[in-house]
């Protein structure tokens, strides 16, 4: 499985090791790890809860992966996204892209993250020290980042 | 089997599982339910507007109708998408993972 949704923490080094073991056709690996920050604009954060749409999330990640493999000359790629309650410092998302030459790996990792942020059905809820909860709003900058890849937007305008 | 009229009415009836996520789920107060689509409703956008009339919690959830996104059978769709044949309809805010 090249896309996974899981509660458990991931190990970026182990993921890369598993992907490269015994291979000599990989020239470059780009990994991106997203972490939970300890504050939102200076307001201390207690935890971040990730909700997802079981079934659709895996399917959508799979579609994003197929698209990345079509667009870039990848040897392999992996996306791991966590769900449930996470605390500051924990990893939320891992993207690993392997290619013969570095540019495809850099571009594919960016593409995978941009598409994941705008299409994969995950939602973040922030919990603050006073118990207040806040659903994170989607950012226009994420939609612009997706738009630069030239695909049709998945959502209404 | 009943009379011809009743059979026609039953055949036209489409039941779907409606699923809600994130703040749409919190406002509606449930994560999923079975709903029979009224004959007057043909698209996802019309379905959302009809759901909003079912009670104050639905009105609240669909108040920002331009913000709520939808999926049909687990694929993103626009409000103009026809409901015919769908088994699962989902409503949710713009995604914020990663």
Coordinates of C-alpha atoms in Angstrom, one line a residue, chain B residues 8-98:
Chain B
X8 CA -44.5 3.6 -10.0
X9 CA -44.2 5.7 -6.8
X10 CA -42.0 3.1 -5.2
X11 CA -39.8 2.8 -8.2
X12 CA -39.3 6.6 -8.3
X13 CA -38.2 6.6 -4.6
X14 CA -34.5 7.0 -4.1
X15 CA -33.1 6.3 -0.6
X16 CA -29.5 7.5 0.2
X17 CA -27.1 7.4 3.1
X18 CA -26.3 11.0 4.0
X19 CA -23.0 11.5 5.8
X20 CA -21.8 14.7 7.5
X21 CA -18.3 15.6 8.6
X22 CA -16.4 18.2 10.8
X23 CA -18.5 21.2 11.7
X24 CA -21.3 20.2 9.4
X25 CA -21.6 17.0 11.4
X26 CA -21.5 18.9 14.7
X27 CA -24.2 21.3 13.6
X28 CA -26.6 18.6 12.2
X29 CA -25.9 16.6 15.4
X30 CA -25.4 13.3 13.7
X31 CA -22.8 11.7 11.5
X32 CA -25.1 9.8 9.1
X33 CA -28.7 9.0 8.4
X34 CA -31.0 7.4 5.7
X35 CA -33.0 9.9 3.7
X36 CA -35.5 9.5 0.9
X37 CA -34.9 12.1 -1.8
X38 CA -38.1 14.0 -2.6
X39 CA -39.2 13.8 -6.2
X40 CA -38.7 17.6 -6.7
X41 CA -35.0 17.3 -5.8
X42 CA -32.6 16.4 -8.7
X43 CA -29.2 17.8 -7.9
X44 CA -26.8 17.9 -4.9
X45 CA -27.3 21.6 -4.6
X46 CA -31.1 21.2 -4.5
X47 CA -30.7 18.4 -1.9
X48 CA -28.7 20.6 0.4
X49 CA -31.3 23.4 0.1
X50 CA -34.0 20.8 0.9
X51 CA -32.1 19.4 3.9
X52 CA -31.7 23.0 5.3
X53 CA -35.5 23.1 5.6
X54 CA -35.7 20.0 7.9
X55 CA -35.0 21.9 11.1
X56 CA -33.0 24.6 12.9
X57 CA -29.9 22.4 13.2
X58 CA -30.0 21.7 9.4
X59 CA -30.6 25.4 8.7
X60 CA -27.5 26.2 10.8
X61 CA -25.4 23.5 9.1
X62 CA -26.2 24.7 5.6
X63 CA -26.4 28.4 6.4
X64 CA -23.1 28.9 4.5
X65 CA -24.3 27.0 1.5
X66 CA -21.5 28.3 -0.7
X67 CA -18.9 26.9 1.7
X68 CA -20.3 23.4 2.2
X69 CA -18.7 20.8 -0.1
X70 CA -20.2 17.5 -1.3
X71 CA -19.3 14.1 -2.5
X72 CA -21.4 11.5 -4.3
X73 CA -20.4 7.9 -3.6
X74 CA -17.1 9.2 -2.2
X75 CA -16.1 11.4 -5.2
X76 CA -16.1 15.2 -5.0
X77 CA -18.9 16.8 -7.0
X78 CA -20.2 20.3 -7.7
X79 CA -23.7 21.4 -6.6
X80 CA -25.0 20.9 -10.2
X81 CA -24.3 17.1 -10.0
X82 CA -27.4 14.9 -10.5
X83 CA -28.3 12.6 -7.6
X84 CA -29.8 9.9 -9.8
X85 CA -28.2 6.5 -9.0
X86 CA -26.2 7.7 -6.0
X87 CA -26.2 5.6 -2.8
X88 CA -24.1 7.8 -0.5
X89 CA -24.2 11.7 -0.3
X90 CA -21.7 13.5 1.9
X91 CA -21.5 17.1 3.1
X92 CA -18.5 18.7 4.7
X93 CA -16.5 21.9 5.0
X94 CA -13.5 22.5 2.7
X95 CA -10.7 20.1 3.6
X96 CA -7.8 21.1 5.9
X97 CA -5.6 18.1 6.2
X98 CA -1.9 17.8 5.8

